[in-house]
Short mmCIF file of C-alpha atoms in Angstrom, two decimals:
data_model
loop_
_atom_site.label_atom_id
_atom_site.label_comp_id
_atom_site.label_asym_id
_atom_site.label_seq_id
_atom_site.Cartn_x
_atom_site.Cartn_y
_atom_site.Cartn_z
CA MET A 1 -49.16 26.68 -135.64
CA ASP A 2 -47.39 26.16 -138.82
CA SER A 3 -44.27 26.88 -140.40
CA PRO A 4 -43.60 25.02 -143.56
CA SER A 5 -40.82 25.47 -146.01
CA ARG A 6 -40.69 28.08 -148.54
CA SER A 7 -43.42 28.06 -151.03
CA SER A 8 -42.40 29.28 -154.74
CA VAL A 9 -46.36 31.33 -154.31
CA ILE A 10 -48.77 31.85 -151.71
CA ILE A 11 -52.16 32.80 -152.92
CA ILE A 12 -54.23 34.60 -150.05
CA GLY A 13 -58.16 33.84 -150.46
CA ALA A 14 -59.65 30.86 -152.73
CA GLY A 15 -62.27 32.56 -154.12
CA VAL A 16 -62.70 32.31 -158.22
CA SER A 17 -59.75 34.54 -158.75
CA GLY A 18 -57.64 32.97 -156.15
CA LEU A 19 -57.97 29.52 -157.27
CA SER A 20 -57.86 30.60 -161.27
CA ALA A 21 -54.61 31.86 -160.59
CA ALA A 22 -53.26 28.86 -158.50
CA LYS A 23 -54.73 26.77 -161.48
CA LEU A 24 -52.62 28.43 -164.22
CA LEU A 25 -49.61 28.00 -162.31
CA ALA A 26 -50.07 24.42 -161.71
CA GLU A 27 -50.63 23.63 -165.33
CA ASN A 28 -47.33 25.78 -166.13
CA GLY A 29 -45.49 23.31 -163.36
CA ILE A 30 -45.57 25.73 -160.43
CA GLU A 31 -46.89 22.98 -157.88
CA ASP A 32 -45.31 24.00 -154.52
CA ILE A 33 -48.00 26.66 -154.26
CA LEU A 34 -50.11 27.08 -150.74
CA ILE A 35 -53.50 28.88 -150.67
CA LEU A 36 -54.40 30.61 -147.31
CA GLU A 37 -58.15 30.81 -146.72
CA ALA A 38 -59.58 32.99 -143.89
CA SER A 39 -62.98 31.28 -143.65
CA ASP A 40 -63.88 27.58 -143.55
CA ARG A 41 -64.64 27.14 -146.77
CA ILE A 42 -63.49 27.98 -150.71
CA GLY A 43 -65.91 30.20 -152.80
CA GLY A 44 -65.41 33.71 -151.37
CA ARG A 45 -68.37 35.74 -152.37
CA ILE A 46 -69.92 32.69 -154.29
CA ARG A 47 -71.87 31.44 -151.60
CA LYS A 48 -75.09 29.01 -150.91
CA GLU A 49 -76.85 28.36 -147.80
CA ASP A 50 -79.57 25.62 -147.70
CA PHE A 51 -82.97 27.36 -146.88
CA GLY A 52 -86.26 26.37 -146.96
CA GLY A 53 -85.46 23.15 -148.39
CA VAL A 54 -83.51 24.33 -151.49
CA SER A 55 -79.97 25.93 -152.24
CA VAL A 56 -80.20 29.57 -152.69
CA GLU A 57 -77.11 31.96 -153.35
CA LEU A 58 -76.22 34.41 -150.91
CA GLY A 59 -73.53 36.20 -152.97
CA ALA A 60 -73.19 35.84 -156.39
CA GLY A 61 -76.28 34.25 -158.49
CA TRP A 62 -76.30 34.91 -162.24
CA ILE A 63 -74.10 34.04 -165.13
CA ALA A 64 -74.21 37.68 -166.61
CA GLY A 65 -73.33 37.53 -170.39
CA VAL A 66 -74.80 35.11 -172.25
CA GLY A 67 -75.40 34.77 -176.01
CA GLY A 68 -73.06 37.09 -177.75
CA LYS A 69 -70.21 37.31 -180.13
CA GLU A 70 -67.82 35.29 -177.52
CA SER A 71 -68.76 32.65 -174.99
CA ASN A 72 -68.43 33.82 -171.10
CA PRO A 73 -65.74 31.70 -169.62
CA VAL A 74 -67.78 30.88 -166.88
CA TRP A 75 -70.68 29.80 -168.84
CA GLU A 76 -68.67 27.73 -170.58
CA LEU A 77 -67.56 26.12 -167.29
CA ALA A 78 -71.29 26.11 -166.28
CA ASN A 79 -71.96 23.96 -169.20
CA GLU A 80 -69.05 21.66 -168.53
CA SER A 81 -70.20 20.80 -165.27
CA GLY A 82 -73.67 20.46 -166.29
CA LEU A 83 -74.98 23.33 -163.78
CA ARG A 84 -78.45 24.01 -163.53
CA THR A 85 -79.65 27.74 -164.52
CA CYS A 86 -82.80 29.62 -165.15
CA PHE A 87 -83.32 32.33 -167.76
CA SER A 88 -83.80 35.89 -166.32
CA ASP A 89 -85.89 38.08 -167.75
CA TYR A 90 -85.93 41.75 -165.86
CA SER A 91 -87.17 43.67 -168.98
CA ASN A 92 -90.94 43.16 -167.46
CA ALA A 93 -90.28 44.27 -163.77
CA ARG A 94 -90.88 47.82 -164.66
CA TYR A 95 -94.21 46.54 -165.65
CA ASN A 96 -95.12 45.13 -162.03
CA ILE A 97 -94.72 48.53 -159.79
CA TYR A 98 -97.06 48.35 -156.90
CA ASP A 99 -97.42 51.54 -154.95
CA ARG A 100 -98.12 51.59 -151.28
CA SER A 101 -102.01 51.02 -151.76
CA GLY A 102 -101.30 47.43 -153.72
CA LYS A 103 -102.35 48.87 -157.39
CA ILE A 104 -99.93 48.14 -160.15
CA PHE A 105 -98.79 51.88 -162.19
CA PRO A 106 -99.98 51.92 -165.50
CA SER A 107 -97.48 50.65 -168.46
CA GLY A 108 -97.51 53.62 -169.87
CA LEU A 109 -97.02 55.82 -167.04
CA ALA A 110 -93.86 53.00 -166.01
CA ALA A 111 -92.87 53.25 -169.59
CA ASP A 112 -92.70 56.95 -169.47
CA SER A 113 -90.86 57.07 -166.07
CA TYR A 114 -88.50 54.77 -167.17
CA LYS A 115 -87.58 56.55 -170.19
CA LYS A 116 -87.28 59.91 -168.10
CA ALA A 117 -84.96 58.28 -165.49
CA VAL A 118 -82.62 56.79 -168.62
CA ASP A 119 -82.67 60.34 -170.18
CA SER A 120 -81.86 62.00 -167.04
CA ALA A 121 -78.94 59.53 -166.26
CA ILE A 122 -77.25 59.77 -169.60
CA ARG A 123 -77.47 64.14 -169.28
CA GLN A 124 -76.12 63.49 -165.62
CA LEU A 125 -73.26 61.02 -167.02
CA ARG A 126 -72.09 63.76 -170.16
CA ILE A 127 -71.95 66.52 -167.74
CA GLN A 128 -69.68 64.19 -165.67
CA GLU A 129 -67.26 63.71 -168.46
CA ALA A 130 -67.53 67.06 -169.68
CA GLU A 131 -66.22 68.34 -166.36
CA PHE A 132 -63.66 65.62 -165.81
CA CYS A 133 -62.24 66.47 -168.98
CA GLY A 134 -62.88 70.29 -168.51
CA SER A 135 -64.48 70.94 -171.51
CA ASP A 136 -67.29 73.91 -171.63
CA LEU A 137 -70.32 73.39 -170.62
CA SER A 138 -72.29 75.98 -171.55
CA ASN A 139 -73.69 74.36 -174.71
CA ALA A 140 -74.50 71.29 -172.21
CA THR A 141 -78.12 69.96 -172.28
CA GLU A 142 -80.36 70.78 -169.71
CA PRO A 143 -79.52 69.17 -166.17
CA PRO A 144 -81.09 66.15 -164.99
CA SER A 145 -83.85 65.55 -163.11
CA THR A 146 -84.15 64.60 -159.20
CA PRO A 147 -86.74 61.81 -158.83
CA LYS A 148 -89.22 62.63 -156.15
CA THR A 149 -92.28 60.59 -156.37
CA PRO A 150 -92.33 56.57 -155.17
CA ILE A 151 -92.62 55.59 -158.96
CA GLU A 152 -89.37 57.51 -159.97
CA LEU A 153 -87.55 56.78 -156.83
CA ALA A 154 -88.02 53.38 -157.36
CA ILE A 155 -87.03 53.34 -161.05
CA ASP A 156 -83.76 55.69 -160.28
CA PHE A 157 -83.12 52.45 -157.91
CA ILE A 158 -83.27 49.84 -160.03
CA LEU A 159 -81.48 51.66 -162.94
CA HIS A 160 -78.53 52.31 -160.81
CA ASP A 161 -78.97 49.80 -158.50
CA PHE A 162 -79.09 46.97 -161.30
CA GLU A 163 -78.71 47.91 -164.67
CA MET A 164 -75.58 50.27 -163.87
CA ALA A 165 -76.33 53.10 -166.55
CA GLU A 166 -73.22 54.14 -168.67
CA VAL A 167 -73.17 56.36 -171.58
CA GLU A 168 -70.76 53.60 -173.28
CA PRO A 169 -72.06 49.75 -173.20
CA ILE A 170 -70.78 47.89 -170.62
CA SER A 171 -68.02 45.50 -171.66
CA THR A 172 -69.60 41.97 -170.43
CA TYR A 173 -73.13 42.89 -172.54
CA VAL A 174 -70.92 43.60 -175.57
CA ASP A 175 -68.65 41.10 -175.20
CA PHE A 176 -70.40 38.19 -173.74
CA GLY A 177 -74.10 39.04 -174.88
CA GLU A 178 -77.06 40.57 -172.68
CA ARG A 179 -78.28 37.68 -171.42
CA GLU A 180 -78.67 36.51 -168.17
CA PHE A 181 -79.05 33.27 -166.32
CA LEU A 182 -80.15 32.40 -162.45
CA VAL A 183 -78.00 29.56 -160.63
CA ALA A 184 -80.44 27.07 -159.48
CA ASP A 185 -78.44 24.11 -158.85
CA GLU A 186 -78.41 22.13 -155.55
CA ARG A 187 -74.88 22.12 -155.84
CA GLY A 188 -74.35 25.41 -155.80
CA TYR A 189 -72.51 27.96 -157.95
CA GLU A 190 -69.39 26.90 -156.09
CA HIS A 191 -69.64 23.36 -157.23
CA LEU A 192 -67.99 25.55 -160.64
CA LEU A 193 -64.89 26.04 -158.04
CA TYR A 194 -65.03 22.88 -156.86
CA LYS A 195 -64.52 21.30 -160.00
CA MET A 196 -61.53 23.64 -161.01
CA ALA A 197 -60.02 22.96 -157.86
CA GLU A 198 -60.24 18.99 -158.44
CA ASP A 199 -57.95 19.84 -161.52
CA PHE A 200 -55.15 20.41 -159.48
CA LEU A 201 -55.65 20.24 -155.71
CA PHE A 202 -56.23 16.54 -154.31
CA SER A 203 -60.25 15.93 -153.62
CA SER A 204 -61.68 12.64 -152.90
CA GLY A 205 -66.00 12.76 -153.01
CA GLY A 206 -66.34 16.61 -153.77
CA ASN A 207 -64.28 17.44 -150.52
CA ILE A 208 -60.68 19.30 -151.05
CA LEU A 209 -57.82 16.76 -149.15
CA ASP A 210 -54.80 18.55 -150.39
CA SER A 211 -52.51 20.07 -147.62
CA ARG A 212 -51.63 22.78 -149.85
CA LEU A 213 -55.32 24.29 -149.14
CA LYS A 214 -55.47 26.04 -145.70
CA LEU A 215 -58.54 27.02 -144.37
CA ASN A 216 -59.08 29.16 -141.20
CA LYS A 217 -56.07 30.62 -141.74
CA VAL A 218 -56.80 34.89 -141.40
CA VAL A 219 -53.81 36.61 -143.18
CA ARG A 220 -52.80 39.55 -140.60
CA GLU A 221 -49.59 41.03 -142.30
CA LEU A 222 -47.10 40.51 -145.27
CA ARG A 223 -43.59 41.42 -144.55
CA HIS A 224 -42.03 41.85 -148.09
CA SER A 225 -38.41 42.67 -149.73
CA ARG A 226 -36.90 42.31 -152.91
CA ASN A 227 -36.26 38.93 -151.77
CA GLY A 228 -39.61 37.37 -151.07
CA VAL A 229 -42.66 37.95 -148.80
CA THR A 230 -43.39 36.81 -145.19
CA VAL A 231 -46.82 35.80 -144.48
CA THR A 232 -48.33 35.81 -140.87
CA THR A 233 -51.42 34.63 -139.78
CA GLU A 234 -53.73 35.29 -136.81
CA ASP A 235 -53.21 32.28 -134.93
CA GLY A 236 -49.07 32.65 -135.31
CA SER A 237 -48.28 30.97 -138.12
CA VAL A 238 -45.51 32.33 -140.33
CA TYR A 239 -45.38 31.25 -143.79
CA ASP A 240 -42.35 32.23 -147.04
CA ALA A 241 -42.55 32.44 -150.46
CA ASN A 242 -40.82 34.03 -153.16
CA TYR A 243 -44.52 35.70 -154.48
CA VAL A 244 -47.91 36.45 -153.23
CA ILE A 245 -51.22 36.79 -154.56
CA LEU A 246 -53.40 38.68 -152.64
CA SER A 247 -56.52 37.91 -153.94
CA VAL A 248 -58.71 39.42 -151.34
CA SER A 249 -61.89 41.89 -151.90
CA ILE A 250 -61.23 45.97 -152.44
CA GLY A 251 -63.45 45.90 -149.18
CA VAL A 252 -60.51 43.89 -147.25
CA LEU A 253 -57.80 46.19 -148.81
CA GLN A 254 -59.62 49.03 -148.04
CA SER A 255 -60.19 47.84 -144.35
CA ASP A 256 -57.10 47.47 -141.70
CA LEU A 257 -57.61 43.69 -141.65
CA ILE A 258 -53.84 43.37 -143.37
CA SER A 259 -50.90 45.42 -142.56
CA PHE A 260 -47.77 45.83 -144.82
CA SER A 261 -44.30 46.27 -143.98
CA PRO A 262 -43.10 48.54 -145.67
CA PRO A 263 -46.21 50.18 -146.04
CA LEU A 264 -47.83 50.11 -149.46
CA PRO A 265 -46.73 53.00 -151.72
CA ARG A 266 -48.78 55.98 -151.68
CA TRP A 267 -50.14 55.56 -155.18
CA LYS A 268 -51.07 52.21 -154.53
CA THR A 269 -53.02 53.05 -151.33
CA GLU A 270 -55.01 55.79 -153.11
CA ALA A 271 -56.01 54.19 -156.10
CA ILE A 272 -57.50 51.49 -153.84
CA GLN A 273 -59.66 54.11 -151.97
CA GLN A 274 -60.85 55.52 -154.89
CA CYS A 275 -62.95 52.21 -155.54
CA ASP A 276 -66.25 52.31 -154.32
CA VAL A 277 -67.60 48.96 -152.56
CA ILE A 278 -71.08 47.98 -153.70
CA VAL A 279 -73.08 46.26 -150.28
CA TYR A 280 -75.89 43.68 -151.81
CA THR A 281 -77.93 41.93 -150.11
CA LYS A 282 -80.78 39.24 -150.97
CA ILE A 283 -83.08 38.48 -148.02
CA PHE A 284 -84.69 35.62 -148.50
CA LEU A 285 -88.62 34.76 -147.23
CA LYS A 286 -89.66 31.43 -146.41
CA PHE A 287 -93.95 31.02 -146.89
CA PRO A 288 -96.38 27.90 -146.12
CA ASP A 289 -98.03 29.18 -149.36
CA LYS A 290 -97.62 31.43 -152.42
CA PHE A 291 -99.84 34.90 -152.52
CA TRP A 292 -97.81 36.19 -155.37
CA PRO A 293 -98.23 36.41 -159.11
CA CYS A 294 -96.90 34.00 -161.31
CA GLY A 295 -96.44 32.82 -164.76
CA PRO A 296 -94.80 34.79 -167.85
CA GLY A 297 -93.53 38.20 -166.79
CA LYS A 298 -93.99 38.03 -163.37
CA GLU A 299 -90.73 36.95 -161.71
CA PHE A 300 -89.68 40.00 -160.47
CA PHE A 301 -91.51 42.91 -159.18
CA ILE A 302 -91.20 46.19 -157.65
CA TYR A 303 -92.34 48.33 -154.64
CA ALA A 304 -92.85 51.95 -155.21
CA HIS A 305 -91.80 54.14 -151.66
CA GLU A 306 -90.91 57.14 -150.74
CA ARG A 307 -87.98 56.20 -149.61
CA ARG A 308 -85.22 55.37 -152.30
CA GLY A 309 -84.23 51.40 -151.90
CA TYR A 310 -86.74 50.42 -149.18
CA TYR A 311 -87.31 46.93 -150.00
CA THR A 312 -88.16 47.91 -153.68
CA PHE A 313 -86.72 45.18 -155.83
CA TRP A 314 -88.35 41.46 -155.34
CA GLN A 315 -88.18 38.04 -157.12
CA HIS A 316 -90.27 35.02 -156.75
CA MET A 317 -87.94 31.38 -157.11
CA GLU A 318 -91.24 29.66 -158.47
CA ASN A 319 -88.81 29.57 -161.68
CA ALA A 320 -86.07 28.37 -160.22
CA TYR A 321 -87.35 25.63 -157.40
CA PRO A 322 -90.79 25.17 -158.80
CA GLY A 323 -93.14 25.04 -155.27
CA SER A 324 -90.42 26.24 -152.96
CA ASN A 325 -92.76 29.39 -151.82
CA ILE A 326 -89.36 31.66 -151.54
CA LEU A 327 -89.38 34.90 -152.19
CA VAL A 328 -86.32 37.54 -152.70
CA VAL A 329 -86.09 40.76 -152.05
CA THR A 330 -82.38 42.59 -152.37
CA LEU A 331 -81.26 45.87 -150.82
CA THR A 332 -78.38 47.72 -151.43
CA ASN A 333 -75.23 50.05 -149.49
CA GLU A 334 -77.11 52.20 -147.19
CA GLU A 335 -79.83 50.12 -146.42
CA SER A 336 -78.12 46.65 -146.46
CA LYS A 337 -75.78 48.43 -143.81
CA ARG A 338 -79.02 49.20 -141.88
CA VAL A 339 -80.64 45.90 -141.82
CA GLU A 340 -77.50 44.26 -141.17
CA SER A 341 -77.08 46.10 -137.77
CA GLN A 342 -80.42 45.09 -136.69
CA SER A 343 -81.97 41.59 -136.09
CA ASP A 344 -83.44 39.48 -138.02
CA GLU A 345 -86.99 39.65 -136.56
CA GLU A 346 -86.96 43.36 -137.08
CA THR A 347 -86.11 42.56 -140.90
CA LEU A 348 -88.85 40.57 -141.15
CA GLN A 349 -91.53 42.61 -139.60
CA GLU A 350 -90.26 45.14 -142.11
CA ALA A 351 -90.40 42.99 -145.19
CA MET A 352 -94.04 41.78 -144.41
CA GLU A 353 -95.62 45.48 -143.75
CA VAL A 354 -94.27 46.06 -147.43
CA LEU A 355 -95.45 42.74 -148.76
CA ARG A 356 -99.09 43.43 -146.83
CA ASP A 357 -99.19 47.01 -148.48
CA MET A 358 -98.51 45.31 -151.88
CA PHE A 359 -100.89 41.80 -151.45
CA GLY A 360 -102.84 42.54 -148.34
CA PRO A 361 -103.54 42.26 -144.85
CA ASN A 362 -104.29 39.06 -145.19
CA ILE A 363 -101.19 37.25 -146.64
CA PRO A 364 -99.39 34.57 -143.98
CA ASP A 365 -96.57 35.12 -141.91
CA ALA A 366 -93.42 33.80 -143.57
CA THR A 367 -91.84 30.66 -141.47
CA ASN A 368 -88.41 31.92 -142.09
CA ILE A 369 -85.67 34.12 -143.01
CA LEU A 370 -82.10 34.08 -144.05
CA VAL A 371 -80.19 37.77 -143.96
CA PRO A 372 -76.73 38.07 -145.51
CA ARG A 373 -74.67 40.03 -143.66
CA TRP A 374 -71.66 41.01 -146.24
CA TRP A 375 -70.74 44.32 -144.86
CA SER A 376 -70.53 42.97 -141.27
CA ASN A 377 -68.13 40.20 -142.45
CA ARG A 378 -64.34 41.15 -142.12
CA PHE A 379 -63.14 38.74 -144.59
CA GLN A 380 -65.57 40.34 -147.20
CA ARG A 381 -66.35 44.00 -146.62
CA GLY A 382 -68.96 44.48 -148.99
CA SER A 383 -70.42 42.87 -152.26
CA TYR A 384 -68.37 44.06 -154.93
CA SER A 385 -66.26 46.85 -156.43
CA ASN A 386 -67.85 49.52 -158.55
CA TYR A 387 -65.70 52.11 -159.55
CA PRO A 388 -66.96 55.93 -160.24
CA LEU A 389 -68.48 55.96 -164.32
CA ILE A 390 -66.19 58.85 -164.96
CA THR A 391 -62.27 56.92 -164.05
CA ASN A 392 -58.75 57.35 -164.60
CA ASP A 393 -57.46 54.62 -166.06
CA GLN A 394 -54.59 54.81 -164.42
CA ASP A 395 -56.29 53.95 -161.54
CA PHE A 396 -57.40 50.71 -163.05
CA ARG A 397 -53.56 49.99 -163.84
CA ASP A 398 -52.23 50.98 -160.06
CA ILE A 399 -54.64 48.66 -158.43
CA LYS A 400 -53.71 46.05 -160.60
CA ALA A 401 -49.85 46.58 -160.38
CA PRO A 402 -47.86 44.49 -158.03
CA VAL A 403 -45.91 46.29 -155.06
CA GLY A 404 -42.34 44.38 -155.52
CA ARG A 405 -43.16 40.30 -155.22
CA ILE A 406 -47.19 40.91 -154.14
CA PHE A 407 -49.24 40.81 -156.88
CA PHE A 408 -53.29 42.00 -156.59
CA SER A 409 -55.96 40.10 -158.61
CA GLY A 410 -59.90 40.09 -157.87
CA GLU A 411 -62.83 41.37 -159.50
CA HIS A 412 -61.79 44.74 -159.02
CA THR A 413 -58.59 44.73 -161.01
CA SER A 414 -60.77 43.50 -164.17
CA GLU A 415 -60.91 46.96 -165.97
CA ARG A 416 -63.33 45.55 -168.28
CA PHE A 417 -65.30 42.91 -166.14
CA SER A 418 -64.91 44.85 -162.43
CA GLY A 419 -68.41 43.54 -160.43
CA TYR A 420 -68.87 40.37 -162.03
CA VAL A 421 -67.78 36.61 -161.25
CA HIS A 422 -65.69 36.20 -164.60
CA GLY A 423 -64.41 39.26 -164.08
CA GLY A 424 -62.50 37.79 -160.97
CA TYR A 425 -61.84 34.26 -162.47
CA LEU A 426 -59.99 36.00 -165.98
CA ALA A 427 -58.25 38.49 -163.20
CA GLY A 428 -56.65 35.17 -161.96
CA ILE A 429 -56.04 33.89 -164.91
CA ASP A 430 -54.03 37.59 -166.03
CA THR A 431 -52.00 37.35 -162.57
CA GLY A 432 -51.12 33.72 -162.72
CA LYS A 433 -49.52 34.84 -166.25
CA ALA A 434 -47.85 38.03 -164.59
CA ILE A 435 -46.06 35.66 -162.14
CA LEU A 436 -44.85 33.17 -164.55
CA GLU A 437 -43.40 35.99 -166.48
CA ASP A 438 -41.74 37.57 -163.80
CA ILE A 439 -40.04 34.35 -162.67
CA GLY A 440 -38.90 33.37 -166.17
CA LYS A 441 -37.16 37.07 -166.33
CA ASN A 442 -35.71 36.27 -162.54
CA LYS A 443 -34.19 33.01 -164.10
CA GLU A 444 -33.03 34.54 -167.27
CA ARG A 445 -31.23 37.22 -164.82
CA GLN A 446 -29.75 34.50 -162.87
CA ASN A 447 -28.27 32.53 -165.56
CA ASP A 448 -26.77 35.77 -166.98
CA GLN A 449 -25.69 36.71 -163.59
CA ASN A 450 -24.27 32.66 -163.10
CA GLN A 451 -22.52 33.16 -166.62
CA THR A 452 -21.14 36.37 -165.55
CA PHE A 453 -19.83 34.79 -162.69
CA LEU A 454 -18.12 31.73 -164.66
CA LEU A 455 -16.52 34.52 -166.85
CA GLU A 456 -14.62 36.05 -164.18
CA PRO A 457 -11.74 33.68 -163.75
CA LEU A 458 -11.11 33.70 -167.60
CA LEU A 459 -11.45 37.86 -167.49
CA ALA A 460 -8.92 38.39 -164.70
CA LEU A 461 -6.23 35.99 -166.54
CA THR A 462 -3.21 37.78 -167.36
CA GLY A 463 -1.54 36.99 -170.97
CA SER A 464 -3.49 35.56 -173.51
CA LEU A 465 -6.02 33.23 -174.29
CA THR A 466 -5.65 30.86 -177.68
CA LEU A 467 -9.00 29.47 -178.60
CA GLY A 468 -8.23 28.46 -182.35
CA GLN A 469 -8.19 31.22 -184.90
CA THR A 470 -11.04 33.77 -183.33
CA GLU A 471 -10.41 37.66 -183.39
CA THR A 472 -9.36 39.09 -180.26
CA THR A 473 -9.98 42.07 -178.17
CA VAL A 474 -8.19 44.25 -175.53
CA VAL A 475 -9.45 44.80 -172.09
CA SER A 476 -7.88 47.32 -170.11
CA GLY A 477 -7.72 46.68 -165.92
CA PRO A 478 -5.62 45.70 -163.65
CA HIS A 479 -5.07 42.38 -165.38
CA LYS A 480 -4.53 43.47 -169.23
CA CYS A 481 -5.61 40.52 -171.81
CA GLU A 482 -7.01 39.65 -174.65
CA ILE A 483 -10.20 37.18 -174.85
CA PRO A 484 -12.08 36.10 -177.75
CA THR A 485 -14.86 38.76 -178.92
CA GLN A 486 -17.84 36.40 -178.56
CA LEU A 487 -16.97 35.67 -175.05
CA TYR A 488 -16.28 39.13 -174.20
CA LEU A 489 -19.94 40.01 -176.05
CA SER A 490 -21.46 37.64 -174.09
CA GLY A 491 -20.10 38.14 -170.43
CA ASN A 492 -20.54 42.16 -171.09
CA ILE A 493 -24.27 40.93 -171.59
CA GLY A 494 -24.96 39.28 -168.46
CA ILE A 495 -23.06 42.59 -166.30
CA GLN A 496 -25.58 44.63 -167.99
CA GLU A 497 -28.67 42.87 -167.32
CA ALA A 498 -27.45 42.07 -163.99
CA ILE A 499 -27.19 45.89 -162.86
CA LEU A 500 -30.73 46.37 -164.61
#
């Protein structure tokens, strides 16, 4: 068990937000930091794994928001590191929709269905906005339609689970651009985090050897007061700090993994529970050879089933890794949880039945399958945050707001970029700046208190003080005296700030 000396700041979680916060603190002279990571690696929901001879991304896989008026900071990191990426064009996916007999829906029908789904989603959102604002609904447009047919269900799934329909444009695309790039680098997306860590943690040969990063440290309790925070881990280790940055996921905050003493205030817990957690599962399948269409506009394809979200969204990896013979199918939310609870063999059987619906009974069996389990992982409890489309701005402020000396960070604290890697990165920087500001205020307050302490003997003197030709002020009290006006005012300021 570890019982080291007190740190200035303990960062809980070595994901992108925790590391960007730690880096900012170190760059500003706060070097006695300690990073506690529950798992055996850094990265959080950025995680690669070797599969089928290539490196695949189980969690975050794209850099979203490229080519706009502002430069996405994660895209800048990728360029600096020479990270290999591939442009992803989703626009053709809606024209590659297969029915259960293996036929592709006509492009005109697909386009009409997509337009109908978009119009319906916008009507629904406007109704929600009117209800939220207490507006009159009597002049509202026709009610939104409910998807019923397999193609309508498939497009509804794509629209809401991938494109996140909103009345207002998504901030990421407005600020940084609408292009998205798939990470296709053997070093993995996590390479960006290792490069970031190397700037302030001792590393050698691509491994972080700095004692300020401690892996396999599962934080279970935070005891906090006005003077600092005591952190207790599952193995019985105890750490003390002036401040804590809690950069765990919103799913972990909603779970009972970490307890607080005293408990978090009600405004904080209510805001945390307001946020939805999306489970996003990319299932990887390796084949002896490819049997699916490739070429321009064929990277993504869709399966239309009577059950919404049932093995709907597919992607081949030939653009990223030519000759890899890997397919990826994405499930979300309830389908993700269902698949996580069953064996990989059962999941493989379901996926193969779907593929045989689309491409015929004679396609080869997959030789391997990889099924991530983000919902079952107690250190993640989901993939990313998803605020209700109509959200009170106060919820964002409350989720982000510190409680005493515990500061909160992560993509869920980013009002403009929640759910994205760059949201987590920028949130970490914001949290680091907030702690630096608080440290500065505390130093100023301490200096004023010290100044007041030094003045007290002078204030207690009887008689008069002669400091050259200075105007004097009479101070009443048990020891009436005259002191220089400048001296009195300076002391008074210190007393006032100490009270505040």
